mmCIF file of C-alpha atoms and ligand atoms in Angstrom:
data_model
loop_
_atom_site.group_PDB
_atom_site.id
_atom_site.type_symbol
_atom_site.label_atom_id
_atom_site.label_comp_id
_atom_site.label_asym_id
_atom_site.label_seq_id
_atom_site.Cartn_x
_atom_site.Cartn_y
_atom_site.Cartn_z
ATOM 1 C CA UNK G 1156 67.055 21.646 49.524
ATOM 2 C CA UNK G 1157 66.963 23.658 52.706
ATOM 3 C CA UNK G 1158 65.472 26.954 51.662
ATOM 4 C CA UNK G 1159 67.485 29.812 52.741
ATOM 5 C CA UNK G 1160 66.670 33.496 52.464
ATOM 6 C CA UNK G 1161 67.826 35.000 49.097
ATOM 7 C CA UNK G 1162 69.450 38.434 48.509
ATOM 8 C CA UNK G 1163 67.078 41.099 47.439
ATOM 9 C CA UNK G 1164 67.268 41.517 43.630
ATOM 10 C CA UNK G 1165 67.983 44.758 41.974
ATOM 11 C CA UNK G 1166 64.689 45.811 40.619
ATOM 12 C CA UNK G 1167 66.436 47.686 37.711
ATOM 13 C CA UNK G 1168 67.917 44.591 36.454
ATOM 14 C CA UNK G 1169 66.461 43.644 32.995
ATOM 15 C CA UNK G 1170 65.797 39.806 33.218
ATOM 16 C CA UNK G 1171 63.863 39.702 29.822
ATOM 17 C CA UNK G 1172 66.658 37.737 28.109
ATOM 18 C CA UNK G 1173 67.656 35.490 31.075
ATOM 19 C CA UNK G 1174 64.307 34.518 32.625
ATOM 20 C CA UNK G 1175 61.707 32.650 30.738
ATOM 21 C CA UNK G 1176 58.677 30.598 31.331
ATOM 22 C CA UNK G 1177 57.407 27.432 29.631
ATOM 23 C CA UNK G 1178 55.143 29.594 27.556
ATOM 24 C CA UNK G 1179 58.303 31.391 26.063
ATOM 25 C CA UNK G 1180 59.755 28.002 24.796
ATOM 26 C CA UNK G 1181 59.753 27.812 21.053
ATOM 27 C CA UNK G 1182 57.271 25.535 19.433
ATOM 28 C CA UNK G 1183 58.598 23.827 17.277
ATOM 29 C CA UNK G 1184 61.873 23.802 19.198
ATOM 30 C CA UNK G 1185 64.308 26.451 17.833
ATOM 31 C CA UNK G 1186 67.280 27.456 19.928
ATOM 32 C CA UNK G 1187 67.881 30.673 17.777
ATOM 33 C CA UNK G 1188 64.718 32.081 19.359
ATOM 34 C CA UNK G 1189 66.387 31.852 22.781
ATOM 35 C CA UNK G 1190 70.086 32.386 22.157
ATOM 36 C CA UNK G 1191 71.941 34.825 19.848
ATOM 37 C CA UNK G 1192 74.338 32.131 18.689
ATOM 38 C CA UNK G 1193 73.601 28.650 17.513
ATOM 39 C CA UNK G 1194 75.673 26.574 19.711
ATOM 40 C CA UNK G 1195 75.608 23.021 21.248
ATOM 41 C CA UNK G 1196 73.039 23.044 24.014
ATOM 42 C CA UNK G 1197 73.450 21.757 27.610
ATOM 43 C CA UNK G 1198 70.630 21.639 30.092
ATOM 44 C CA UNK G 1199 70.767 21.777 33.780
ATOM 45 C CA UNK G 1200 67.848 20.328 35.735
ATOM 46 C CA UNK G 1201 67.140 21.999 39.055
ATOM 47 C CA UNK G 1202 69.523 24.844 38.923
ATOM 48 C CA UNK G 1203 68.898 26.092 42.388
ATOM 49 C CA UNK G 1204 70.575 29.557 42.834
ATOM 50 C CA UNK G 1205 72.512 29.153 39.627
ATOM 51 C CA UNK G 1206 76.103 28.352 40.739
ATOM 52 C CA UNK G 1207 76.852 25.734 38.197
ATOM 53 C CA UNK G 1208 75.019 27.595 35.302
ATOM 54 C CA UNK G 1209 76.976 30.835 35.982
ATOM 55 C CA UNK G 1210 80.336 29.037 36.113
ATOM 56 C CA UNK G 1211 79.579 26.820 33.135
ATOM 57 C CA UNK G 1212 78.481 29.829 30.956
ATOM 58 C CA UNK G 1213 81.740 31.558 31.821
ATOM 59 C CA UNK G 1214 83.988 28.603 31.324
ATOM 60 C CA UNK G 1215 82.454 27.460 28.156
ATOM 61 C CA UNK G 1216 81.399 30.271 25.835
ATOM 62 C CA UNK G 1217 81.268 27.923 22.884
ATOM 63 C CA UNK G 1218 78.104 26.217 24.279
ATOM 64 C CA UNK G 1219 74.627 27.392 25.137
ATOM 65 C CA UNK G 1220 73.156 26.566 28.714
ATOM 66 C CA UNK G 1221 69.564 26.442 29.644
ATOM 67 C CA UNK G 1222 68.871 25.985 33.380
ATOM 68 C CA UNK G 1223 65.518 24.659 34.506
ATOM 69 C CA UNK G 1224 64.325 25.556 38.029
ATOM 70 C CA UNK G 1225 60.666 24.665 39.438
ATOM 71 C CA UNK G 1226 61.038 27.153 42.470
ATOM 72 C CA UNK G 1227 60.241 30.460 40.881
ATOM 73 C CA UNK G 1228 62.297 32.544 43.321
ATOM 74 C CA UNK G 1229 65.356 30.429 42.655
ATOM 75 C CA UNK G 1230 64.991 30.678 38.902
ATOM 76 C CA UNK G 1231 64.780 34.412 39.236
ATOM 77 C CA UNK G 1232 67.701 34.593 41.468
ATOM 78 C CA UNK G 1233 69.834 32.402 39.216
ATOM 79 C CA UNK G 1234 68.742 34.499 36.170
ATOM 80 C CA UNK G 1235 69.626 37.636 37.903
ATOM 81 C CA UNK G 1236 73.255 36.361 38.408
ATOM 82 C CA UNK G 1237 73.445 35.576 34.661
ATOM 83 C CA UNK G 1238 72.032 38.920 33.794
ATOM 84 C CA UNK G 1239 74.474 40.708 36.181
ATOM 85 C CA UNK G 1240 77.331 38.807 34.633
ATOM 86 C CA UNK G 1241 75.996 39.741 31.107
ATOM 87 C CA UNK G 1242 76.221 35.986 29.754
ATOM 88 C CA UNK G 1243 74.597 35.658 26.532
ATOM 89 C CA UNK G 1244 75.033 31.879 26.283
ATOM 90 C CA UNK G 1245 72.979 30.950 29.508
ATOM 91 C CA UNK G 1246 69.496 31.565 30.567
ATOM 92 C CA UNK G 1247 66.836 30.195 33.003
ATOM 93 C CA UNK G 1248 63.531 28.585 32.467
ATOM 94 C CA UNK G 1249 61.254 29.045 35.509
ATOM 95 C CA UNK G 1250 59.360 25.768 35.426
ATOM 96 C CA UNK G 1251 59.101 22.159 35.442
ATOM 97 C CA UNK G 1252 62.107 20.165 33.789
ATOM 98 C CA UNK G 1253 59.723 17.297 33.087
ATOM 99 C CA UNK G 1254 57.564 19.521 31.010
ATOM 100 C CA UNK G 1255 60.539 21.076 29.004
ATOM 101 C CA UNK G 1256 61.745 17.523 28.178
ATOM 102 C CA UNK G 1257 58.399 15.907 27.405
ATOM 103 C CA UNK G 1258 56.796 18.635 25.527
ATOM 104 C CA UNK G 1259 59.493 20.612 23.856
ATOM 105 C CA UNK G 1260 63.092 18.975 23.523
ATOM 106 C CA UNK G 1261 63.380 16.908 20.256
ATOM 107 C CA UNK G 1262 65.421 13.817 19.925
ATOM 108 C CA UNK G 1263 69.177 14.260 19.989
ATOM 109 C CA UNK G 1264 68.973 18.020 20.652
ATOM 110 C CA UNK G 1265 71.454 18.272 23.771
ATOM 111 C CA UNK G 1266 75.093 17.532 24.118
ATOM 112 C CA UNK G 1267 74.839 17.380 27.859
ATOM 113 C CA UNK G 1268 72.520 17.051 30.712
ATOM 114 C CA UNK G 1269 73.358 18.100 34.313
ATOM 115 C CA UNK G 1270 71.516 17.081 37.508
ATOM 116 C CA UNK G 1271 73.339 18.250 40.567
ATOM 117 C CA UNK G 1272 72.075 17.223 44.053
ATOM 118 C CA UNK G 1273 68.399 16.412 43.186
ATOM 119 C CA UNK G 1274 66.030 16.489 46.091
ATOM 120 C CA UNK G 1275 66.016 12.920 47.657
ATOM 121 C CA UNK G 1276 62.420 13.034 48.758
ATOM 122 C CA UNK G 1277 62.698 10.533 51.507
ATOM 123 C CA UNK G 1278 59.174 9.699 52.397
ATOM 124 C CA UNK G 1279 57.538 6.981 50.256
ATOM 125 C CA UNK G 1280 54.598 9.078 49.484
ATOM 126 C CA UNK G 1281 56.977 11.605 48.131
ATOM 127 C CA UNK G 1282 58.896 9.380 45.712
ATOM 128 C CA UNK G 1283 56.784 10.262 42.781
ATOM 129 C CA UNK G 1284 58.323 13.830 43.135
ATOM 130 C CA UNK G 1285 61.838 12.541 42.445
ATOM 131 C CA UNK G 1286 63.126 14.028 39.273
ATOM 132 C CA UNK G 1287 65.535 11.094 38.430
ATOM 133 C CA UNK G 1288 62.728 8.659 37.666
ATOM 134 C CA UNK G 1289 62.516 5.984 34.979
ATOM 135 C CA UNK G 1290 60.498 8.095 32.618
ATOM 136 C CA UNK G 1291 62.652 11.181 33.031
ATOM 137 C CA UNK G 1292 65.779 9.058 32.428
ATOM 138 C CA UNK G 1293 64.190 7.804 29.336
ATOM 139 C CA UNK G 1294 63.734 11.495 28.287
ATOM 140 C CA UNK G 1295 67.252 12.346 29.039
ATOM 141 C CA UNK G 1296 68.381 9.352 26.870
ATOM 142 C CA UNK G 1297 66.197 10.275 24.041
ATOM 143 C CA UNK G 1298 67.164 14.065 23.966
ATOM 144 C CA UNK G 1299 71.090 13.446 24.152
ATOM 145 C CA UNK G 1300 73.171 13.267 20.956
ATOM 146 C CA UNK G 1301 75.186 10.175 20.462
ATOM 147 C CA UNK G 1302 78.273 10.737 22.483
ATOM 148 C CA UNK G 1303 76.389 13.214 24.611
ATOM 149 C CA UNK G 1304 76.603 13.013 28.505
ATOM 150 C CA UNK G 1305 74.588 13.048 31.685
ATOM 151 C CA UNK G 1306 76.461 14.704 34.583
ATOM 152 C CA UNK G 1307 74.912 13.639 37.827
ATOM 153 C CA UNK G 1308 75.924 14.161 41.469
ATOM 154 C CA UNK G 1309 74.316 13.414 44.726
ATOM 155 C CA UNK G 1310 75.717 13.121 48.259
ATOM 156 C CA UNK G 1311 73.185 10.564 49.140
ATOM 157 C CA UNK G 1312 74.843 7.138 48.705
ATOM 158 C CA UNK G 1313 71.372 5.251 48.592
ATOM 159 C CA UNK G 1314 69.969 7.601 45.868
ATOM 160 C CA UNK G 1315 73.192 7.237 43.925
ATOM 161 C CA UNK G 1316 73.047 3.465 43.904
ATOM 162 C CA UNK G 1317 69.266 3.454 42.980
ATOM 163 C CA UNK G 1318 69.762 5.952 40.149
ATOM 164 C CA UNK G 1319 72.697 3.891 38.780
ATOM 165 C CA UNK G 1320 70.315 1.006 38.719
ATOM 166 C CA UNK G 1321 67.499 2.963 36.898
ATOM 167 C CA UNK G 1322 70.191 4.202 34.383
ATOM 168 C CA UNK G 1323 71.205 0.653 33.750
ATOM 169 C CA UNK G 1324 67.628 -0.543 33.283
ATOM 170 C CA UNK G 1325 66.161 2.297 31.301
ATOM 171 C CA UNK G 1326 69.096 3.586 29.106
ATOM 172 C CA UNK G 1327 72.036 2.376 27.174
ATOM 173 C CA UNK G 1328 74.368 4.894 29.041
ATOM 174 C CA UNK G 1329 77.921 3.621 29.653
ATOM 175 C CA UNK G 1330 79.479 4.683 32.925
ATOM 176 C CA UNK G 1331 80.026 5.915 35.531
ATOM 177 C CA UNK G 1332 83.120 7.522 33.889
ATOM 178 C CA UNK G 1333 86.108 9.078 35.531
ATOM 179 C CA UNK G 1334 85.598 12.852 35.358
ATOM 180 C CA UNK G 1335 88.829 14.870 34.633
ATOM 181 C CA UNK G 1336 89.890 16.843 37.856
ATOM 182 C CA UNK G 1337 89.554 20.137 36.117
ATOM 183 C CA UNK G 1338 85.881 19.328 35.044
ATOM 184 C CA UNK G 1339 85.090 18.104 38.630
ATOM 185 C CA UNK G 1340 86.279 21.558 40.113
ATOM 186 C CA UNK G 1341 84.338 23.266 37.467
ATOM 187 C CA UNK G 1342 81.104 21.302 38.367
ATOM 188 C CA UNK G 1343 81.429 22.194 41.939
ATOM 189 C CA UNK G 1344 82.420 25.838 41.374
HETATM 190 C C1 LIG R 2351 68.798 20.185 46.282
HETATM 191 S S1 LIG R 2351 68.462 21.379 45.167
HETATM 192 C C2 LIG R 2351 70.005 21.424 44.244
HETATM 193 C C3 LIG R 2351 70.172 22.706 43.567
HETATM 194 C C4 LIG R 2351 71.386 22.853 42.737
HETATM 195 N N1 LIG R 2351 71.548 22.010 41.649
HETATM 196 C C5 LIG R 2351 72.661 22.712 43.627
HETATM 197 O O1 LIG R 2351 73.394 21.822 43.377
HETATM 198 O O2 LIG R 2351 72.813 23.534 44.586
HETATM 199 C C6 LIG R 2351 67.372 20.585 43.914
HETATM 200 C C7 LIG R 2351 66.669 21.684 42.998
HETATM 201 O O3 LIG R 2351 65.871 21.081 42.079
HETATM 202 C C8 LIG R 2351 64.719 21.738 41.882
HETATM 203 N N2 LIG R 2351 63.680 20.948 41.306
HETATM 204 C C9 LIG R 2351 63.127 19.873 41.872
HETATM 205 N N3 LIG R 2351 62.276 19.207 40.799
HETATM 206 C C10 LIG R 2351 62.374 20.031 39.701
HETATM 207 C C11 LIG R 2351 61.852 19.857 38.480
HETATM 208 N N4 LIG R 2351 60.790 18.990 38.113
HETATM 209 N N5 LIG R 2351 62.177 20.831 37.483
HETATM 210 C C12 LIG R 2351 62.994 21.825 37.715
HETATM 211 N N6 LIG R 2351 63.597 21.840 39.063
HETATM 212 C C13 LIG R 2351 63.361 21.005 39.964
HETATM 213 C C14 LIG R 2351 64.304 22.216 43.343
HETATM 214 O O4 LIG R 2351 63.438 23.341 43.261
HETATM 215 C C15 LIG R 2351 65.727 22.466 43.815
HETATM 216 O O5 LIG R 2351 66.050 23.860 43.662
#
């Protein structure tokens, strides 16, 4: 993602609830150590500045949302927005989504996974950095509940086709499915 300057954060903002690191993740996994209410959990991989997470937390108070962002300053920025809005059903993990899935998330623990506009990493030597790879898709498949969903968007046609192929090879997901218009607006909010 092209890196733009971020607004300066209010130093008085308490981020202790909304910003976590991988060391704060519960072992064994127990969401009651992260969220006040035990609600179905959705994870967003690569939250950037937290646009989706903030909108989802507001629009769906009956679910918990965990955003994972590897760029620490973006994770902090997204967490600050959640803190400002006072949402108690969403927080940010500043760290690598691959570690969260591989080391922490149990089988069938998520009702949805969201991956919006993952970095395409064009150069061949950078392909290993792509987050939507075969191993990670296997992790998404393992951690979703039966009937759970993977929401995935990209504006790069070539990557879209490649990822659909990986999904068909490494998972038993059905789709792509039509997204109701209201959901599509919500995803882009
Ligand atoms: C192109 S940006 C998209 C951000 C946001 N989803 C949006 O739609 O605006 C991709 C984001 O994924 C993050 N990212 C890349 N690899 C990641 C990983 N392994 N774990 C967590 N975040 C990752 C990047 O730091 C970046 O912020």
